[in-house]
Amino acid sequence: MSQAIRVLIADDHAIFRQGLATIINRDPDMQVIAQAENGEQAIALFGEHQPDVTLMDLRMPQVEGVAAIGAICAIAKSARIIVLTTYDSDEDIYRGLQAGAKGYLLKETEPDELLNAIRTVHRGQKYIPPDVGAKLVQRLSNPELSERELEVLRSLAQGMSNAEIADALSIGEGTVKSHVNRILNKLDVSDRTQAVIVAVKRGIVNL
């Protein structure tokens, strides 16, 4: 067992973690060494056990997956992390890989593909399925929204008016209008409602 690939699982659903551990531990070349139920615990357990491969969910309490990936990669640049999630929007994929993940899988993935992904990432290679790669390419071709534009977009998703956004962000109403216009242009839509629909679909904002 000393040569086994040591795996850390980070997911807030206990039943899913246990099922995943069963699949991995059945492989004689792999061993689940720790399980985390939130991002904060994932960071701590990574530091304690130094796993060969980490499976990381994106939506977790206390510290979300992307932040946990970033924190781990900041202290261990060679960390081999695979995002394993139910979310396949281009923004989620982009953020996960940008944070430092080496692979991206959906929870509907077949067990054999999961084990193959773990082996691939353990060898120092990336594992990005074709459909995930296509969405990543689409995301990379889209204009980048600034942090302020993201703040305004999230406010739009909450149904706030320009005046309410201006008050909340302590900026002028004319400035808000300019940000909204740039958001519409970057998302290639004609009105605020369409902007919110596209943003939700792409995973830029969550309602």
PDB file of N, CA and C in Angstrom, residues 125-186:
ATOM      1  N   GLN A 125      -0.078  15.288 -15.452  1.00  0.00           N
ATOM      2  CA  GLN A 125      -0.786  15.753 -16.635  1.00  0.00           C
ATOM      3  C   GLN A 125      -2.139  16.334 -16.242  1.00  0.00           C
ATOM      4  N   LYS A 126      -2.727  17.100 -17.143  1.00  0.00           N
ATOM      5  CA  LYS A 126      -4.065  17.632 -16.897  1.00  0.00           C
ATOM      6  C   LYS A 126      -5.116  16.662 -17.435  1.00  0.00           C
ATOM      7  N   TYR A 127      -6.301  16.694 -16.814  1.00  0.00           N
ATOM      8  CA  TYR A 127      -7.396  15.853 -17.289  1.00  0.00           C
ATOM      9  C   TYR A 127      -8.635  16.723 -17.465  1.00  0.00           C
ATOM     10  N   ILE A 128      -8.921  17.069 -18.713  1.00  0.00           N
ATOM     11  CA  ILE A 128     -10.073  17.907 -19.032  1.00  0.00           C
ATOM     12  C   ILE A 128     -10.861  17.227 -20.149  1.00  0.00           C
ATOM     13  N   PRO A 129     -12.023  16.645 -19.860  1.00  0.00           N
ATOM     14  CA  PRO A 129     -12.832  15.983 -20.880  1.00  0.00           C
ATOM     15  C   PRO A 129     -13.185  16.943 -22.020  1.00  0.00           C
ATOM     16  N   PRO A 130     -13.436  16.431 -23.221  1.00  0.00           N
ATOM     17  CA  PRO A 130     -13.716  17.278 -24.387  1.00  0.00           C
ATOM     18  C   PRO A 130     -14.847  18.289 -24.192  1.00  0.00           C
ATOM     19  N   ASP A 131     -15.943  17.878 -23.547  1.00  0.00           N
ATOM     20  CA  ASP A 131     -17.068  18.802 -23.368  1.00  0.00           C
ATOM     21  C   ASP A 131     -16.696  19.929 -22.405  1.00  0.00           C
ATOM     22  N   VAL A 132     -15.911  19.613 -21.392  1.00  0.00           N
ATOM     23  CA  VAL A 132     -15.437  20.634 -20.455  1.00  0.00           C
ATOM     24  C   VAL A 132     -14.460  21.566 -21.163  1.00  0.00           C
ATOM     25  N   GLY A 133     -13.589  20.989 -21.983  1.00  0.00           N
ATOM     26  CA  GLY A 133     -12.623  21.785 -22.732  1.00  0.00           C
ATOM     27  C   GLY A 133     -13.297  22.757 -23.685  1.00  0.00           C
ATOM     28  N   ALA A 134     -14.390  22.313 -24.318  1.00  0.00           N
ATOM     29  CA  ALA A 134     -15.117  23.174 -25.248  1.00  0.00           C
ATOM     30  C   ALA A 134     -15.708  24.377 -24.530  1.00  0.00           C
ATOM     31  N   LYS A 135     -16.238  24.147 -23.326  1.00  0.00           N
ATOM     32  CA  LYS A 135     -16.804  25.257 -22.559  1.00  0.00           C
ATOM     33  C   LYS A 135     -15.717  26.200 -22.071  1.00  0.00           C
ATOM     34  N   LEU A 136     -14.552  25.652 -21.769  1.00  0.00           N
ATOM     35  CA  LEU A 136     -13.440  26.493 -21.347  1.00  0.00           C
ATOM     36  C   LEU A 136     -12.987  27.398 -22.493  1.00  0.00           C
ATOM     37  N   VAL A 137     -12.918  26.845 -23.690  1.00  0.00           N
ATOM     38  CA  VAL A 137     -12.543  27.636 -24.869  1.00  0.00           C
ATOM     39  C   VAL A 137     -13.545  28.762 -25.087  1.00  0.00           C
ATOM     40  N   GLN A 138     -14.831  28.442 -24.917  1.00  0.00           N
ATOM     41  CA  GLN A 138     -15.872  29.457 -25.068  1.00  0.00           C
ATOM     42  C   GLN A 138     -15.702  30.553 -24.031  1.00  0.00           C
ATOM     43  N   ARG A 139     -15.393  30.162 -22.796  1.00  0.00           N
ATOM     44  CA  ARG A 139     -15.199  31.153 -21.734  1.00  0.00           C
ATOM     45  C   ARG A 139     -14.008  32.059 -22.034  1.00  0.00           C
ATOM     46  N   LEU A 140     -12.932  31.468 -22.526  1.00  0.00           N
ATOM     47  CA  LEU A 140     -11.726  32.239 -22.799  1.00  0.00           C
ATOM     48  C   LEU A 140     -11.920  33.216 -23.952  1.00  0.00           C
ATOM     49  N   SER A 141     -12.907  32.931 -24.805  1.00  0.00           N
ATOM     50  CA  SER A 141     -13.158  33.815 -25.948  1.00  0.00           C
ATOM     51  C   SER A 141     -14.059  34.991 -25.579  1.00  0.00           C
ATOM     52  N   ASN A 142     -14.637  34.931 -24.370  1.00  0.00           N
ATOM     53  CA  ASN A 142     -15.532  36.006 -23.931  1.00  0.00           C
ATOM     54  C   ASN A 142     -14.745  37.134 -23.270  1.00  0.00           C
ATOM     55  N   PRO A 143     -15.161  38.397 -23.486  1.00  0.00           N
ATOM     56  CA  PRO A 143     -14.479  39.531 -22.824  1.00  0.00           C
ATOM     57  C   PRO A 143     -14.574  39.401 -21.304  1.00  0.00           C
ATOM     58  N   GLU A 144     -13.522  39.786 -20.635  1.00  0.00           N
ATOM     59  CA  GLU A 144     -13.458  39.685 -19.173  1.00  0.00           C
ATOM     60  C   GLU A 144     -14.221  40.835 -18.524  1.00  0.00           C
ATOM     61  N   LEU A 145     -15.036  40.513 -17.525  1.00  0.00           N
ATOM     62  CA  LEU A 145     -15.722  41.549 -16.754  1.00  0.00           C
ATOM     63  C   LEU A 145     -14.812  42.004 -15.622  1.00  0.00           C
ATOM     64  N   SER A 146     -14.777  43.313 -15.367  1.00  0.00           N
ATOM     65  CA  SER A 146     -13.971  43.836 -14.265  1.00  0.00           C
ATOM     66  C   SER A 146     -14.657  43.503 -12.940  1.00  0.00           C
ATOM     67  N   GLU A 147     -13.933  43.674 -11.845  1.00  0.00           N
ATOM     68  CA  GLU A 147     -14.508  43.404 -10.526  1.00  0.00           C
ATOM     69  C   GLU A 147     -15.717  44.300 -10.267  1.00  0.00           C
ATOM     70  N   ARG A 148     -15.629  45.573 -10.661  1.00  0.00           N
ATOM     71  CA  ARG A 148     -16.749  46.489 -10.471  1.00  0.00           C
ATOM     72  C   ARG A 148     -17.944  46.072 -11.316  1.00  0.00           C
ATOM     73  N   GLU A 149     -17.674  45.656 -12.545  1.00  0.00           N
ATOM     74  CA  GLU A 149     -18.765  45.201 -13.416  1.00  0.00           C
ATOM     75  C   GLU A 149     -19.431  43.952 -12.842  1.00  0.00           C
ATOM     76  N   LEU A 150     -18.645  43.083 -12.225  1.00  0.00           N
ATOM     77  CA  LEU A 150     -19.216  41.900 -11.581  1.00  0.00           C
ATOM     78  C   LEU A 150     -20.113  42.299 -10.410  1.00  0.00           C
ATOM     79  N   GLU A 151     -19.673  43.307  -9.644  1.00  0.00           N
ATOM     80  CA  GLU A 151     -20.489  43.802  -8.532  1.00  0.00           C
ATOM     81  C   GLU A 151     -21.815  44.354  -9.038  1.00  0.00           C
ATOM     82  N   VAL A 152     -21.757  45.131 -10.112  1.00  0.00           N
ATOM     83  CA  VAL A 152     -22.973  45.709 -10.688  1.00  0.00           C
ATOM     84  C   VAL A 152     -23.876  44.603 -11.232  1.00  0.00           C
ATOM     85  N   LEU A 153     -23.275  43.613 -11.887  1.00  0.00           N
ATOM     86  CA  LEU A 153     -24.050  42.510 -12.452  1.00  0.00           C
ATOM     87  C   LEU A 153     -24.761  41.716 -11.360  1.00  0.00           C
ATOM     88  N   ARG A 154     -24.061  41.471 -10.251  1.00  0.00           N
ATOM     89  CA  ARG A 154     -24.698  40.757  -9.135  1.00  0.00           C
ATOM     90  C   ARG A 154     -25.858  41.574  -8.562  1.00  0.00           C
ATOM     91  N   SER A 155     -25.704  42.885  -8.554  1.00  0.00           N
ATOM     92  CA  SER A 155     -26.777  43.758  -8.072  1.00  0.00           C
ATOM     93  C   SER A 155     -27.968  43.719  -9.021  1.00  0.00           C
ATOM     94  N   LEU A 156     -27.684  43.679 -10.318  1.00  0.00           N
ATOM     95  CA  LEU A 156     -28.763  43.557 -11.309  1.00  0.00           C
ATOM     96  C   LEU A 156     -29.540  42.259 -11.090  1.00  0.00           C
ATOM     97  N   ALA A 157     -28.804  41.195 -10.785  1.00  0.00           N
ATOM     98  CA  ALA A 157     -29.436  39.891 -10.557  1.00  0.00           C
ATOM     99  C   ALA A 157     -30.359  39.918  -9.344  1.00  0.00           C
ATOM    100  N   GLN A 158     -30.093  40.851  -8.421  1.00  0.00           N
ATOM    101  CA  GLN A 158     -30.944  40.999  -7.234  1.00  0.00           C
ATOM    102  C   GLN A 158     -32.131  41.918  -7.497  1.00  0.00           C
ATOM    103  N   GLY A 159     -32.233  42.409  -8.739  1.00  0.00           N
ATOM    104  CA  GLY A 159     -33.356  43.259  -9.114  1.00  0.00           C
ATOM    105  C   GLY A 159     -33.214  44.715  -8.703  1.00  0.00           C
ATOM    106  N   MET A 160     -32.002  45.151  -8.406  1.00  0.00           N
ATOM    107  CA  MET A 160     -31.775  46.525  -7.950  1.00  0.00           C
ATOM    108  C   MET A 160     -31.777  47.502  -9.128  1.00  0.00           C
ATOM    109  N   SER A 161     -32.283  48.698  -8.891  1.00  0.00           N
ATOM    110  CA  SER A 161     -32.284  49.756  -9.894  1.00  0.00           C
ATOM    111  C   SER A 161     -30.906  50.422  -9.932  1.00  0.00           C
ATOM    112  N   ASN A 162     -30.687  51.264 -10.947  1.00  0.00           N
ATOM    113  CA  ASN A 162     -29.407  51.983 -11.021  1.00  0.00           C
ATOM    114  C   ASN A 162     -29.163  52.829  -9.779  1.00  0.00           C
ATOM    115  N   ALA A 163     -30.240  53.491  -9.300  1.00  0.00           N
ATOM    116  CA  ALA A 163     -30.114  54.342  -8.116  1.00  0.00           C
ATOM    117  C   ALA A 163     -29.755  53.514  -6.885  1.00  0.00           C
ATOM    118  N   GLU A 164     -30.364  52.352  -6.754  1.00  0.00           N
ATOM    119  CA  GLU A 164     -30.081  51.478  -5.603  1.00  0.00           C
ATOM    120  C   GLU A 164     -28.645  50.941  -5.671  1.00  0.00           C
ATOM    121  N   ILE A 165     -28.201  50.598  -6.888  1.00  0.00           N
ATOM    122  CA  ILE A 165     -26.837  50.098  -7.060  1.00  0.00           C
ATOM    123  C   ILE A 165     -25.833  51.203  -6.729  1.00  0.00           C
ATOM    124  N   ALA A 166     -26.124  52.415  -7.216  1.00  0.00           N
ATOM    125  CA  ALA A 166     -25.247  53.553  -6.947  1.00  0.00           C
ATOM    126  C   ALA A 166     -25.102  53.783  -5.445  1.00  0.00           C
ATOM    127  N   ASP A 167     -26.216  53.692  -4.731  1.00  0.00           N
ATOM    128  CA  ASP A 167     -26.203  53.898  -3.285  1.00  0.00           C
ATOM    129  C   ASP A 167     -25.429  52.777  -2.579  1.00  0.00           C
ATOM    130  N   ALA A 168     -25.648  51.534  -3.025  1.00  0.00           N
ATOM    131  CA  ALA A 168     -25.008  50.386  -2.389  1.00  0.00           C
ATOM    132  C   ALA A 168     -23.495  50.375  -2.610  1.00  0.00           C
ATOM    133  N   LEU A 169     -23.071  50.828  -3.792  1.00  0.00           N
ATOM    134  CA  LEU A 169     -21.643  50.784  -4.126  1.00  0.00           C
ATOM    135  C   LEU A 169     -20.946  52.131  -3.923  1.00  0.00           C
ATOM    136  N   SER A 170     -21.713  53.118  -3.485  1.00  0.00           N
ATOM    137  CA  SER A 170     -21.169  54.467  -3.235  1.00  0.00           C
ATOM    138  C   SER A 170     -20.505  55.054  -4.482  1.00  0.00           C
ATOM    139  N   ILE A 171     -21.228  54.948  -5.600  1.00  0.00           N
ATOM    140  CA  ILE A 171     -20.753  55.533  -6.858  1.00  0.00           C
ATOM    141  C   ILE A 171     -21.906  56.307  -7.486  1.00  0.00           C
ATOM    142  N   GLY A 172     -21.624  57.111  -8.495  1.00  0.00           N
ATOM    143  CA  GLY A 172     -22.656  57.900  -9.139  1.00  0.00           C
ATOM    144  C   GLY A 172     -23.586  57.055 -10.001  1.00  0.00           C
ATOM    145  N   GLU A 173     -24.827  57.536 -10.146  1.00  0.00           N
ATOM    146  CA  GLU A 173     -25.793  56.794 -10.952  1.00  0.00           C
ATOM    147  C   GLU A 173     -25.359  56.740 -12.426  1.00  0.00           C
ATOM    148  N   GLY A 174     -24.697  57.803 -12.875  1.00  0.00           N
ATOM    149  CA  GLY A 174     -24.185  57.816 -14.243  1.00  0.00           C
ATOM    150  C   GLY A 174     -23.093  56.770 -14.439  1.00  0.00           C
ATOM    151  N   THR A 175     -22.297  56.572 -13.401  1.00  0.00           N
ATOM    152  CA  THR A 175     -21.235  55.553 -13.451  1.00  0.00           C
ATOM    153  C   THR A 175     -21.848  54.165 -13.534  1.00  0.00           C
ATOM    154  N   VAL A 176     -22.924  53.960 -12.771  1.00  0.00           N
ATOM    155  CA  VAL A 176     -23.625  52.672 -12.820  1.00  0.00           C
ATOM    156  C   VAL A 176     -24.140  52.410 -14.229  1.00  0.00           C
ATOM    157  N   LYS A 177     -24.735  53.450 -14.836  1.00  0.00           N
ATOM    158  CA  LYS A 177     -25.273  53.306 -16.191  1.00  0.00           C
ATOM    159  C   LYS A 177     -24.170  52.922 -17.176  1.00  0.00           C
ATOM    160  N   SER A 178     -22.992  53.509 -17.015  1.00  0.00           N
ATOM    161  CA  SER A 178     -21.863  53.183 -17.886  1.00  0.00           C
ATOM    162  C   SER A 178     -21.429  51.727 -17.699  1.00  0.00           C
ATOM    163  N   HIS A 179     -21.389  51.290 -16.442  1.00  0.00           N
ATOM    164  CA  HIS A 179     -21.032  49.898 -16.165  1.00  0.00           C
ATOM    165  C   HIS A 179     -22.052  48.945 -16.789  1.00  0.00           C
ATOM    166  N   VAL A 180     -23.334  49.282 -16.652  1.00  0.00           N
ATOM    167  CA  VAL A 180     -24.393  48.428 -17.212  1.00  0.00           C
ATOM    168  C   VAL A 180     -24.235  48.317 -18.720  1.00  0.00           C
ATOM    169  N   ASN A 181     -23.964  49.431 -19.371  1.00  0.00           N
ATOM    170  CA  ASN A 181     -23.794  49.413 -20.827  1.00  0.00           C
ATOM    171  C   ASN A 181     -22.613  48.531 -21.235  1.00  0.00           C
ATOM    172  N   ARG A 182     -21.519  48.611 -20.485  1.00  0.00           N
ATOM    173  CA  ARG A 182     -20.353  47.777 -20.802  1.00  0.00           C
ATOM    174  C   ARG A 182     -20.662  46.294 -20.564  1.00  0.00           C
ATOM    175  N   ILE A 183     -21.426  46.029 -19.515  1.00  0.00           N
ATOM    176  CA  ILE A 183     -21.829  44.650 -19.221  1.00  0.00           C
ATOM    177  C   ILE A 183     -22.662  44.084 -20.370  1.00  0.00           C
ATOM    178  N   LEU A 184     -23.619  44.878 -20.850  1.00  0.00           N
ATOM    179  CA  LEU A 184     -24.470  44.429 -21.964  1.00  0.00           C
ATOM    180  C   LEU A 184     -23.630  44.137 -23.200  1.00  0.00           C
ATOM    181  N   ASN A 185     -22.650  44.995 -23.453  1.00  0.00           N
ATOM    182  CA  ASN A 185     -21.783  44.801 -24.622  1.00  0.00           C
ATOM    183  C   ASN A 185     -20.933  43.545 -24.477  1.00  0.00           C
ATOM    184  N   LYS A 186     -20.360  43.357 -23.306  1.00  0.00           N
ATOM    185  CA  LYS A 186     -19.478  42.206 -23.097  1.00  0.00           C
ATOM    186  C   LYS A 186     -20.239  40.882 -23.118  1.00  0.00           C
TER     187      LYS A 186
END
